[in-house]
mmCIF file of N, CA and C and ligand atoms in Angstrom:
data_model
loop_
_atom_site.group_PDB
_atom_site.id
_atom_site.type_symbol
_atom_site.label_atom_id
_atom_site.label_comp_id
_atom_site.label_asym_id
_atom_site.label_seq_id
_atom_site.Cartn_x
_atom_site.Cartn_y
_atom_site.Cartn_z
ATOM 1 N N UNK I 273 -14.222 11.199 -2.508
ATOM 2 C CA UNK I 273 -13.902 10.430 -1.279
ATOM 3 C C UNK I 273 -12.732 11.092 -0.551
ATOM 4 N N UNK I 274 -12.802 11.132 0.768
ATOM 5 C CA UNK I 274 -11.715 11.773 1.512
ATOM 6 C C UNK I 274 -10.549 10.788 1.753
ATOM 7 N N UNK I 275 -9.423 11.355 2.147
ATOM 8 C CA UNK I 275 -8.215 10.534 2.336
ATOM 9 C C UNK I 275 -8.431 9.427 3.366
ATOM 10 N N UNK I 276 -9.126 9.752 4.464
ATOM 11 C CA UNK I 276 -9.343 8.777 5.541
ATOM 12 C C UNK I 276 -10.099 7.555 5.033
ATOM 13 N N UNK I 277 -11.132 7.788 4.232
ATOM 14 C CA UNK I 277 -11.935 6.668 3.713
ATOM 15 C C UNK I 277 -11.112 5.802 2.764
ATOM 16 N N UNK I 278 -10.250 6.452 1.969
ATOM 17 C CA UNK I 278 -9.414 5.686 1.040
ATOM 18 C C UNK I 278 -8.397 4.832 1.814
ATOM 19 N N UNK I 279 -7.854 5.380 2.867
ATOM 20 C CA UNK I 279 -6.902 4.614 3.694
ATOM 21 C C UNK I 279 -7.619 3.448 4.390
ATOM 22 N N UNK I 280 -8.841 3.702 4.838
ATOM 23 C CA UNK I 280 -9.634 2.629 5.469
ATOM 24 C C UNK I 280 -9.812 1.472 4.478
ATOM 25 N N UNK I 281 -10.083 1.802 3.227
ATOM 26 C CA UNK I 281 -10.251 0.767 2.191
ATOM 27 C C UNK I 281 -8.939 0.000 1.983
ATOM 28 N N UNK I 282 -7.813 0.705 2.045
ATOM 29 C CA UNK I 282 -6.509 0.041 1.890
ATOM 30 C C UNK I 282 -6.246 -0.913 3.068
ATOM 31 N N UNK I 283 -6.633 -0.492 4.255
ATOM 32 C CA UNK I 283 -6.467 -1.356 5.440
ATOM 33 C C UNK I 283 -7.337 -2.611 5.303
ATOM 34 N N UNK I 284 -8.529 -2.451 4.760
ATOM 35 C CA UNK I 284 -9.414 -3.607 4.520
ATOM 36 C C UNK I 284 -8.778 -4.547 3.493
ATOM 37 N N UNK I 285 -8.227 -3.960 2.438
ATOM 38 C CA UNK I 285 -7.603 -4.761 1.377
ATOM 39 C C UNK I 285 -6.441 -5.570 1.940
ATOM 40 N N UNK I 286 -5.728 -4.979 2.873
ATOM 41 C CA UNK I 286 -4.555 -5.652 3.464
ATOM 42 C C UNK I 286 -4.944 -6.943 4.176
ATOM 43 N N UNK I 287 -6.178 -6.998 4.651
ATOM 44 C CA UNK I 287 -6.661 -8.212 5.332
ATOM 45 C C UNK I 287 -6.579 -9.432 4.422
ATOM 46 N N UNK I 288 -6.637 -9.203 3.109
ATOM 47 C CA UNK I 288 -6.619 -10.314 2.154
ATOM 48 C C UNK I 288 -5.228 -10.606 1.599
ATOM 49 N N UNK I 289 -4.218 -9.921 2.100
ATOM 50 C CA UNK I 289 -2.862 -10.142 1.584
ATOM 51 C C UNK I 289 -2.507 -11.629 1.663
ATOM 52 N N UNK I 290 -1.935 -12.120 0.559
ATOM 53 C CA UNK I 290 -1.467 -13.507 0.532
ATOM 54 C C UNK I 290 0.058 -13.447 0.521
ATOM 55 N N UNK I 291 0.647 -13.537 1.715
ATOM 56 C CA UNK I 291 2.084 -13.315 1.854
ATOM 57 C C UNK I 291 2.727 -14.359 2.766
ATOM 58 N N UNK I 292 2.583 -15.657 2.404
ATOM 59 C CA UNK I 292 3.113 -16.711 3.286
ATOM 60 C C UNK I 292 4.638 -16.773 3.314
ATOM 61 N N UNK I 293 5.304 -16.146 2.339
ATOM 62 C CA UNK I 293 6.777 -16.246 2.274
ATOM 63 C C UNK I 293 7.471 -15.084 2.962
ATOM 64 N N UNK I 294 6.928 -13.886 2.787
ATOM 65 C CA UNK I 294 7.573 -12.715 3.409
ATOM 66 C C UNK I 294 6.882 -12.313 4.712
ATOM 67 N N UNK I 295 5.624 -12.720 4.875
ATOM 68 C CA UNK I 295 4.819 -12.238 6.014
ATOM 69 C C UNK I 295 4.721 -10.717 6.036
ATOM 70 N N UNK I 296 4.941 -10.093 4.880
ATOM 71 C CA UNK I 296 4.826 -8.635 4.745
ATOM 72 C C UNK I 296 3.520 -8.387 3.984
ATOM 73 N N UNK I 297 2.551 -7.827 4.689
ATOM 74 C CA UNK I 297 1.192 -7.722 4.139
ATOM 75 C C UNK I 297 0.904 -6.285 3.695
ATOM 76 N N UNK I 298 0.484 -6.169 2.442
ATOM 77 C CA UNK I 298 0.262 -4.835 1.865
ATOM 78 C C UNK I 298 -1.169 -4.739 1.321
ATOM 79 N N UNK I 299 -1.762 -3.577 1.526
ATOM 80 C CA UNK I 299 -3.084 -3.296 0.970
ATOM 81 C C UNK I 299 -3.052 -1.963 0.249
ATOM 82 N N UNK I 300 -3.840 -1.875 -0.816
ATOM 83 C CA UNK I 300 -3.919 -0.618 -1.568
ATOM 84 C C UNK I 300 -5.367 -0.356 -1.935
ATOM 85 N N UNK I 301 -5.705 0.914 -2.050
ATOM 86 C CA UNK I 301 -7.038 1.312 -2.520
ATOM 87 C C UNK I 301 -6.847 2.421 -3.532
ATOM 88 N N UNK I 302 -7.324 2.148 -4.739
ATOM 89 C CA UNK I 302 -7.127 3.044 -5.887
ATOM 90 C C UNK I 302 -8.436 3.760 -6.184
ATOM 91 N N UNK I 303 -8.374 5.079 -6.226
ATOM 92 C CA UNK I 303 -9.559 5.915 -6.446
ATOM 93 C C UNK I 303 -9.583 6.415 -7.888
ATOM 94 N N UNK I 304 -10.669 6.139 -8.598
ATOM 95 C CA UNK I 304 -10.797 6.657 -9.965
ATOM 96 C C UNK I 304 -11.282 8.107 -9.902
ATOM 97 N N UNK I 305 -11.127 8.802 -11.022
ATOM 98 C CA UNK I 305 -11.581 10.199 -11.054
ATOM 99 C C UNK I 305 -13.091 10.291 -10.904
ATOM 100 N N UNK I 306 -13.811 9.216 -11.235
ATOM 101 C CA UNK I 306 -15.276 9.216 -11.078
ATOM 102 C C UNK I 306 -15.695 8.852 -9.659
ATOM 103 N N UNK I 307 -14.715 8.467 -8.823
ATOM 104 C CA UNK I 307 -15.042 8.188 -7.424
ATOM 105 C C UNK I 307 -15.188 6.722 -7.064
ATOM 106 N N UNK I 308 -14.881 5.839 -8.017
ATOM 107 C CA UNK I 308 -14.927 4.413 -7.681
ATOM 108 C C UNK I 308 -13.602 3.980 -7.050
ATOM 109 N N UNK I 309 -13.670 2.955 -6.187
ATOM 110 C CA UNK I 309 -12.480 2.478 -5.478
ATOM 111 C C UNK I 309 -12.218 1.017 -5.839
ATOM 112 N N UNK I 310 -10.978 0.724 -6.192
ATOM 113 C CA UNK I 310 -10.544 -0.654 -6.458
ATOM 114 C C UNK I 310 -9.494 -1.014 -5.420
ATOM 115 N N UNK I 311 -9.733 -2.134 -4.722
ATOM 116 C CA UNK I 311 -8.799 -2.565 -3.677
ATOM 117 C C UNK I 311 -7.848 -3.621 -4.231
ATOM 118 N N UNK I 312 -6.648 -3.679 -3.653
ATOM 119 C CA UNK I 312 -5.700 -4.719 -4.039
ATOM 120 C C UNK I 312 -4.832 -5.117 -2.870
ATOM 121 N N UNK I 313 -4.363 -6.362 -2.914
ATOM 122 C CA UNK I 313 -3.409 -6.841 -1.901
ATOM 123 C C UNK I 313 -2.239 -7.485 -2.628
ATOM 124 N N UNK I 314 -1.141 -7.712 -1.893
ATOM 125 C CA UNK I 314 -0.040 -8.450 -2.509
ATOM 126 C C UNK I 314 -0.389 -9.933 -2.552
ATOM 127 N N UNK I 315 0.068 -10.567 -3.620
ATOM 128 C CA UNK I 315 -0.214 -11.986 -3.858
ATOM 129 C C UNK I 315 1.109 -12.667 -4.177
ATOM 130 N N UNK I 316 1.622 -13.432 -3.217
ATOM 131 C CA UNK I 316 2.939 -14.059 -3.403
ATOM 132 C C UNK I 316 2.795 -15.421 -4.069
ATOM 133 N N UNK I 317 3.961 -15.998 -4.380
ATOM 134 C CA UNK I 317 3.975 -17.259 -5.105
ATOM 135 C C UNK I 317 5.183 -18.074 -4.656
ATOM 136 N N UNK I 318 5.011 -19.393 -4.595
ATOM 137 C CA UNK I 318 6.103 -20.283 -4.170
ATOM 138 C C UNK I 318 7.322 -20.144 -5.081
ATOM 139 N N UNK I 319 7.084 -19.709 -6.313
ATOM 140 C CA UNK I 319 8.175 -19.498 -7.254
ATOM 141 C C UNK I 319 8.718 -18.063 -7.186
ATOM 142 N N UNK I 320 8.244 -17.324 -6.207
ATOM 143 C CA UNK I 320 8.694 -15.958 -5.870
ATOM 144 C C UNK I 320 8.454 -14.890 -6.947
ATOM 145 N N UNK I 321 9.042 -15.061 -8.152
ATOM 146 C CA UNK I 321 8.961 -13.949 -9.122
ATOM 147 C C UNK I 321 7.543 -13.630 -9.606
ATOM 148 N N UNK I 322 6.607 -14.569 -9.610
ATOM 149 C CA UNK I 322 5.248 -14.183 -10.032
ATOM 150 C C UNK I 322 4.524 -13.300 -9.024
ATOM 151 N N UNK I 323 5.126 -13.033 -7.901
ATOM 152 C CA UNK I 323 4.491 -12.203 -6.867
ATOM 153 C C UNK I 323 4.002 -10.880 -7.444
ATOM 154 N N UNK I 324 2.791 -10.499 -7.042
ATOM 155 C CA UNK I 324 2.238 -9.215 -7.491
ATOM 156 C C UNK I 324 2.023 -8.299 -6.287
ATOM 157 N N UNK I 325 2.465 -7.065 -6.429
ATOM 158 C CA UNK I 325 2.291 -6.097 -5.344
ATOM 159 C C UNK I 325 0.827 -5.662 -5.236
ATOM 160 N N UNK I 326 0.483 -5.157 -4.062
ATOM 161 C CA UNK I 326 -0.879 -4.691 -3.798
ATOM 162 C C UNK I 326 -1.302 -3.592 -4.764
ATOM 163 N N UNK I 327 -0.384 -2.665 -5.029
ATOM 164 C CA UNK I 327 -0.708 -1.530 -5.892
ATOM 165 C C UNK I 327 -1.037 -2.001 -7.302
ATOM 166 N N UNK I 328 -0.229 -2.928 -7.819
ATOM 167 C CA UNK I 328 -0.481 -3.413 -9.179
ATOM 168 C C UNK I 328 -1.741 -4.272 -9.222
ATOM 169 N N UNK I 329 -2.019 -4.999 -8.163
ATOM 170 C CA UNK I 329 -3.282 -5.748 -8.133
ATOM 171 C C UNK I 329 -4.450 -4.779 -8.294
ATOM 172 N N UNK I 330 -4.402 -3.671 -7.561
ATOM 173 C CA UNK I 330 -5.487 -2.678 -7.634
ATOM 174 C C UNK I 330 -5.570 -2.078 -9.043
ATOM 175 N N UNK I 331 -4.422 -1.702 -9.596
ATOM 176 C CA UNK I 331 -4.416 -1.124 -10.951
ATOM 177 C C UNK I 331 -4.931 -2.121 -11.991
ATOM 178 N N UNK I 332 -4.474 -3.354 -11.901
ATOM 179 C CA UNK I 332 -4.853 -4.314 -12.946
ATOM 180 C C UNK I 332 -6.329 -4.687 -12.828
ATOM 181 N N UNK I 333 -6.834 -4.731 -11.609
ATOM 182 C CA UNK I 333 -8.274 -4.944 -11.450
ATOM 183 C C UNK I 333 -9.044 -3.807 -12.135
ATOM 184 N N UNK I 334 -8.633 -2.587 -11.840
ATOM 185 C CA UNK I 334 -9.361 -1.416 -12.360
ATOM 186 C C UNK I 334 -9.250 -1.314 -13.877
ATOM 187 N N UNK I 335 -8.025 -1.436 -14.387
ATOM 188 C CA UNK I 335 -7.826 -1.289 -15.837
ATOM 189 C C UNK I 335 -8.572 -2.394 -16.586
ATOM 190 N N UNK I 336 -8.573 -3.588 -16.007
ATOM 191 C CA UNK I 336 -9.261 -4.706 -16.678
ATOM 192 C C UNK I 336 -10.769 -4.552 -16.649
ATOM 193 N N UNK I 337 -11.255 -3.653 -15.797
ATOM 194 C CA UNK I 337 -12.693 -3.349 -15.776
ATOM 195 C C UNK I 337 -13.016 -2.120 -16.635
ATOM 196 N N UNK I 338 -11.999 -1.605 -17.317
ATOM 197 C CA UNK I 338 -12.239 -0.502 -18.242
ATOM 198 C C UNK I 338 -11.874 0.873 -17.702
ATOM 199 N N UNK I 339 -11.408 0.946 -16.460
ATOM 200 C CA UNK I 339 -11.046 2.244 -15.888
ATOM 201 C C UNK I 339 -9.749 2.760 -16.518
ATOM 202 N N UNK I 340 -9.675 4.066 -16.726
ATOM 203 C CA UNK I 340 -8.453 4.634 -17.318
ATOM 204 C C UNK I 340 -7.994 5.917 -16.628
ATOM 205 N N UNK I 341 -8.823 6.501 -15.793
ATOM 206 C CA UNK I 341 -8.430 7.770 -15.180
ATOM 207 C C UNK I 341 -8.481 7.662 -13.659
ATOM 208 N N UNK I 342 -7.355 8.019 -13.040
ATOM 209 C CA UNK I 342 -7.196 7.783 -11.605
ATOM 210 C C UNK I 342 -6.788 9.056 -10.869
ATOM 211 N N UNK I 343 -7.274 9.179 -9.645
ATOM 212 C CA UNK I 343 -7.030 10.377 -8.841
ATOM 213 C C UNK I 343 -6.001 10.138 -7.744
ATOM 214 N N UNK I 344 -6.059 8.967 -7.094
ATOM 215 C CA UNK I 344 -5.201 8.743 -5.915
ATOM 216 C C UNK I 344 -5.129 7.269 -5.568
ATOM 217 N N UNK I 345 -4.085 6.916 -4.805
ATOM 218 C CA UNK I 345 -3.989 5.559 -4.259
ATOM 219 C C UNK I 345 -3.520 5.662 -2.810
ATOM 220 N N UNK I 346 -4.115 4.842 -1.951
ATOM 221 C CA UNK I 346 -3.643 4.739 -0.560
ATOM 222 C C UNK I 346 -2.976 3.379 -0.398
ATOM 223 N N UNK I 347 -1.874 3.377 0.341
ATOM 224 C CA UNK I 347 -1.080 2.147 0.505
ATOM 225 C C UNK I 347 -0.748 1.961 1.984
ATOM 226 N N UNK I 348 -0.982 0.736 2.480
ATOM 227 C CA UNK I 348 -0.564 0.396 3.846
ATOM 228 C C UNK I 348 0.171 -0.934 3.801
ATOM 229 N N UNK I 349 1.281 -1.027 4.495
ATOM 230 C CA UNK I 349 2.015 -2.285 4.471
ATOM 231 C C UNK I 349 2.939 -2.442 5.651
ATOM 232 N N UNK I 350 3.237 -3.694 5.945
ATOM 233 C CA UNK I 350 4.161 -3.976 7.020
ATOM 234 C C UNK I 350 4.072 -5.434 7.415
ATOM 235 N N UNK I 351 4.977 -5.844 8.269
ATOM 236 C CA UNK I 351 4.981 -7.213 8.764
ATOM 237 C C UNK I 351 3.614 -7.538 9.355
ATOM 238 N N UNK I 352 3.230 -8.813 9.206
ATOM 239 C CA UNK I 352 1.908 -9.281 9.661
ATOM 240 C C UNK I 352 1.547 -8.675 11.008
ATOM 241 N N UNK I 353 0.309 -8.288 11.170
ATOM 242 C CA UNK I 353 -0.116 -7.615 12.400
ATOM 243 C C UNK I 353 -0.391 -6.159 12.106
ATOM 244 N N UNK I 354 -0.343 -5.372 13.135
ATOM 245 C CA UNK I 354 -0.675 -3.955 12.982
ATOM 246 C C UNK I 354 0.407 -3.217 12.171
ATOM 247 N N UNK I 355 -0.003 -2.303 11.338
ATOM 248 C CA UNK I 355 0.967 -1.506 10.561
ATOM 249 C C UNK I 355 1.671 -0.530 11.497
ATOM 250 N N UNK I 356 3.001 -0.505 11.416
ATOM 251 C CA UNK I 356 3.751 0.379 12.322
ATOM 252 C C UNK I 356 4.614 1.407 11.597
ATOM 253 N N UNK I 357 4.764 1.231 10.282
ATOM 254 C CA UNK I 357 5.610 2.175 9.538
ATOM 255 C C UNK I 357 5.110 2.358 8.127
ATOM 256 N N UNK I 358 5.792 3.234 7.396
ATOM 257 C CA UNK I 358 5.399 3.523 6.025
ATOM 258 C C UNK I 358 5.985 2.477 5.065
ATOM 259 N N UNK I 359 5.155 2.030 4.106
ATOM 260 C CA UNK I 359 5.612 1.121 3.053
ATOM 261 C C UNK I 359 5.380 1.830 1.716
ATOM 262 N N UNK I 360 6.421 2.449 1.229
ATOM 263 C CA UNK I 360 6.322 3.204 -0.032
ATOM 264 C C UNK I 360 6.252 2.236 -1.218
ATOM 265 N N UNK I 361 5.605 2.636 -2.297
ATOM 266 C CA UNK I 361 5.475 1.743 -3.455
ATOM 267 C C UNK I 361 6.821 1.452 -4.115
ATOM 268 N N UNK I 362 6.971 0.219 -4.570
ATOM 269 C CA UNK I 362 8.228 -0.172 -5.230
ATOM 270 C C UNK I 362 8.342 0.508 -6.595
ATOM 271 N N UNK I 363 9.501 0.418 -7.179
ATOM 272 C CA UNK I 363 9.754 1.083 -8.459
ATOM 273 C C UNK I 363 8.875 0.562 -9.583
ATOM 274 N N UNK I 364 8.630 -0.734 -9.585
ATOM 275 C CA UNK I 364 7.792 -1.306 -10.648
ATOM 276 C C UNK I 364 6.380 -0.746 -10.545
ATOM 277 N N UNK I 365 5.857 -0.649 -9.337
ATOM 278 C CA UNK I 365 4.497 -0.098 -9.159
ATOM 279 C C UNK I 365 4.456 1.377 -9.545
ATOM 280 N N UNK I 366 5.504 2.119 -9.237
ATOM 281 C CA UNK I 366 5.547 3.538 -9.647
ATOM 282 C C UNK I 366 5.491 3.631 -11.176
ATOM 283 N N UNK I 367 6.175 2.717 -11.839
ATOM 284 C CA UNK I 367 6.174 2.734 -13.304
ATOM 285 C C UNK I 367 4.791 2.404 -13.860
ATOM 286 N N UNK I 368 4.083 1.487 -13.219
ATOM 287 C CA UNK I 368 2.712 1.171 -13.662
ATOM 288 C C UNK I 368 1.812 2.389 -13.459
ATOM 289 N N UNK I 369 1.993 3.085 -12.345
ATOM 290 C CA UNK I 369 1.230 4.327 -12.115
ATOM 291 C C UNK I 369 1.495 5.321 -13.238
ATOM 292 N N UNK I 370 2.773 5.399 -13.654
ATOM 293 C CA UNK I 370 3.190 6.337 -14.697
ATOM 294 C C UNK I 370 2.455 6.086 -16.012
ATOM 295 N N UNK I 371 2.065 4.853 -16.241
ATOM 296 C CA UNK I 371 1.369 4.495 -17.486
ATOM 297 C C UNK I 371 -0.038 5.096 -17.546
ATOM 298 N N UNK I 372 -0.675 5.196 -16.383
ATOM 299 C CA UNK I 372 -2.093 5.554 -16.372
ATOM 300 C C UNK I 372 -2.418 6.874 -15.681
ATOM 301 N N UNK I 373 -1.426 7.493 -15.043
ATOM 302 C CA UNK I 373 -1.746 8.644 -14.193
ATOM 303 C C UNK I 373 -0.952 9.876 -14.609
ATOM 304 N N UNK I 374 -1.552 11.023 -14.344
ATOM 305 C CA UNK I 374 -0.843 12.286 -14.568
ATOM 306 C C UNK I 374 0.121 12.484 -13.399
ATOM 307 N N UNK I 375 1.440 12.487 -13.666
ATOM 308 C CA UNK I 375 2.410 12.566 -12.562
ATOM 309 C C UNK I 375 2.268 13.823 -11.709
ATOM 310 N N UNK I 376 1.731 14.883 -12.313
ATOM 311 C CA UNK I 376 1.625 16.145 -11.555
ATOM 312 C C UNK I 376 0.430 16.153 -10.600
ATOM 313 N N UNK I 377 -0.590 15.355 -10.878
ATOM 314 C CA UNK I 377 -1.807 15.424 -10.053
ATOM 315 C C UNK I 377 -2.141 14.135 -9.303
ATOM 316 N N UNK I 378 -1.621 12.998 -9.782
ATOM 317 C CA UNK I 378 -1.967 11.739 -9.099
ATOM 318 C C UNK I 378 -1.334 11.725 -7.707
ATOM 319 N N UNK I 379 -2.163 11.446 -6.702
ATOM 320 C CA UNK I 379 -1.724 11.519 -5.298
ATOM 321 C C UNK I 379 -1.476 10.123 -4.733
ATOM 322 N N UNK I 380 -0.356 9.972 -4.050
ATOM 323 C CA UNK I 380 0.008 8.699 -3.422
ATOM 324 C C UNK I 380 0.036 8.917 -1.910
ATOM 325 N N UNK I 381 -0.873 8.209 -1.217
ATOM 326 C CA UNK I 381 -0.940 8.317 0.241
ATOM 327 C C UNK I 381 -0.292 7.073 0.830
ATOM 328 N N UNK I 382 0.802 7.246 1.517
ATOM 329 C CA UNK I 382 1.459 6.127 2.196
ATOM 330 C C UNK I 382 1.100 6.263 3.672
ATOM 331 N N UNK I 383 0.400 5.257 4.183
ATOM 332 C CA UNK I 383 -0.239 5.431 5.490
ATOM 333 C C UNK I 383 0.169 4.380 6.521
ATOM 334 N N UNK I 384 0.098 4.806 7.753
ATOM 335 C CA UNK I 384 0.196 3.894 8.895
ATOM 336 C C UNK I 384 -1.214 3.647 9.429
ATOM 337 N N UNK I 385 -2.012 4.696 9.397
ATOM 338 C CA UNK I 385 -3.390 4.620 9.878
ATOM 339 C C UNK I 385 -4.178 5.713 9.157
ATOM 340 N N UNK I 386 -5.462 5.781 9.437
ATOM 341 C CA UNK I 386 -6.295 6.807 8.804
ATOM 342 C C UNK I 386 -5.845 8.221 9.194
ATOM 343 N N UNK I 387 -5.189 8.324 10.341
ATOM 344 C CA UNK I 387 -4.762 9.642 10.827
ATOM 345 C C UNK I 387 -3.314 9.956 10.466
ATOM 346 N N UNK I 388 -2.510 8.898 10.293
ATOM 347 C CA UNK I 388 -1.067 9.103 10.093
ATOM 348 C C UNK I 388 -0.661 8.670 8.685
ATOM 349 N N UNK I 389 -0.380 9.646 7.836
ATOM 350 C CA UNK I 389 0.013 9.315 6.469
ATOM 351 C C UNK I 389 0.813 10.459 5.856
ATOM 352 N N UNK I 390 1.560 10.120 4.811
ATOM 353 C CA UNK I 390 2.243 11.149 4.024
ATOM 354 C C UNK I 390 1.650 11.118 2.620
ATOM 355 N N UNK I 391 1.643 12.275 1.988
ATOM 356 C CA UNK I 391 1.054 12.377 0.650
ATOM 357 C C UNK I 391 2.055 13.000 -0.310
ATOM 358 N N UNK I 392 2.225 12.347 -1.458
ATOM 359 C CA UNK I 392 3.116 12.867 -2.502
ATOM 360 C C UNK I 392 2.445 12.702 -3.865
ATOM 361 N N UNK I 393 2.828 13.535 -4.797
ATOM 362 C CA UNK I 393 2.389 13.303 -6.175
ATOM 363 C C UNK I 393 3.266 12.211 -6.775
ATOM 364 N N UNK I 394 2.777 11.640 -7.881
ATOM 365 C CA UNK I 394 3.593 10.637 -8.581
ATOM 366 C C UNK I 394 4.902 11.262 -9.065
ATOM 367 N N UNK I 395 4.837 12.506 -9.499
ATOM 368 C CA UNK I 395 6.069 13.165 -9.972
ATOM 369 C C UNK I 395 7.118 13.260 -8.857
ATOM 370 N N UNK I 396 6.652 13.491 -7.645
ATOM 371 C CA UNK I 396 7.603 13.546 -6.519
ATOM 372 C C UNK I 396 8.214 12.180 -6.238
ATOM 373 N N UNK I 397 7.438 11.111 -6.468
ATOM 374 C CA UNK I 397 7.933 9.767 -6.143
ATOM 375 C C UNK I 397 8.640 9.092 -7.310
ATOM 376 N N UNK I 398 8.431 9.648 -8.513
ATOM 377 C CA UNK I 398 9.124 9.113 -9.700
ATOM 378 C C UNK I 398 9.543 10.287 -10.565
ATOM 379 N N UNK I 399 10.581 11.014 -10.130
ATOM 380 C CA UNK I 399 10.989 12.201 -10.880
ATOM 381 C C UNK I 399 11.481 11.827 -12.271
ATOM 382 N N UNK I 400 11.134 12.679 -13.222
ATOM 383 C CA UNK I 400 11.582 12.494 -14.605
ATOM 384 C C UNK I 400 11.257 11.082 -15.127
ATOM 385 N N UNK I 401 10.065 10.621 -14.786
ATOM 386 C CA UNK I 401 9.678 9.263 -15.175
ATOM 387 C C UNK I 401 9.452 9.124 -16.665
ATOM 388 N N UNK I 402 9.579 7.920 -17.131
ATOM 389 C CA UNK I 402 9.334 7.597 -18.548
ATOM 390 C C UNK I 402 7.905 7.103 -18.683
ATOM 391 N N UNK I 403 7.163 7.693 -19.609
ATOM 392 C CA UNK I 403 5.764 7.305 -19.744
ATOM 393 C C UNK I 403 5.261 7.422 -21.163
ATOM 394 N N UNK I 404 3.958 7.253 -21.334
ATOM 395 C CA UNK I 404 3.356 7.268 -22.671
ATOM 396 C C UNK I 404 3.712 8.509 -23.484
ATOM 397 N N UNK I 405 3.851 9.674 -22.828
ATOM 398 C CA UNK I 405 4.158 10.890 -23.615
ATOM 399 C C UNK I 405 5.506 10.784 -24.310
ATOM 400 N N UNK I 406 6.409 10.016 -23.729
ATOM 401 C CA UNK I 406 7.725 9.867 -24.357
ATOM 402 C C UNK I 406 7.638 9.101 -25.669
ATOM 403 N N UNK I 407 6.582 8.322 -25.805
ATOM 404 C CA UNK I 407 6.382 7.578 -27.051
ATOM 405 C C UNK I 407 5.377 8.304 -27.932
ATOM 406 N N UNK I 408 5.086 9.575 -27.550
ATOM 407 C CA UNK I 408 4.157 10.415 -28.305
ATOM 408 C C UNK I 408 2.783 9.792 -28.426
ATOM 409 N N UNK I 409 2.356 9.114 -27.344
ATOM 410 C CA UNK I 409 1.018 8.522 -27.354
ATOM 411 C C UNK I 409 0.085 9.414 -26.577
HETATM 412 N N1 THU O 283 5.015 -5.331 -1.852
HETATM 413 C C1 THU O 283 3.876 -4.692 -2.251
HETATM 414 O O1 THU O 283 2.785 -5.271 -2.243
HETATM 415 N N2 THU O 283 3.986 -3.396 -2.657
HETATM 416 C C2 THU O 283 5.150 -2.707 -2.730
HETATM 417 O O2 THU O 283 5.175 -1.604 -3.288
HETATM 418 C C3 THU O 283 6.348 -3.249 -2.119
HETATM 419 C C4 THU O 283 6.318 -4.714 -1.858
HETATM 420 C C5 THU O 283 4.928 -6.744 -1.433
HETATM 421 C C6 THU O 283 5.561 -7.714 -2.388
HETATM 422 C C7 THU O 283 5.883 -8.868 -1.470
HETATM 423 O O3 THU O 283 4.747 -9.707 -1.396
HETATM 424 C C8 THU O 283 6.102 -8.232 -0.111
HETATM 425 O O4 THU O 283 5.557 -6.925 -0.201
HETATM 426 C C9 THU O 283 7.561 -8.142 0.303
HETATM 427 O O5 THU O 283 8.324 -7.525 -0.671
#
């Protein structure tokens, strides 16, 4: 799948964002190495801390369906309405990526639109990250 299609899926996922407290709506689309796509949105909570980010929603959906190998994720986020800027993944989501992805090859697309995006590897976004290899797994 090309980058544009993955970003389009993230924009679709953002439509389902449940963000009544922050009004900050995020969508993510996670691409497996086999070419399947799992979408996720942020899901907030009146008690605040149970809130789940879009990226982790996508990962947990995929992992719970048995997926273990991932190629890329596209992320779009911003205040309700049209996306106008980049919404980079939070530290907790980067750490979840670190659990399942090769930091040198996993690609993170932070997008405003299908045409406007930046691309980084997980290693670039989480330098010297702690992961399964540190526990010799
Ligand atoms: N959010 C995400 O979905 N992904 C991120 O990486 C950053 C933050 C959500 C959580 C919360 O619902 C809203 O954005 C404001 O922080």
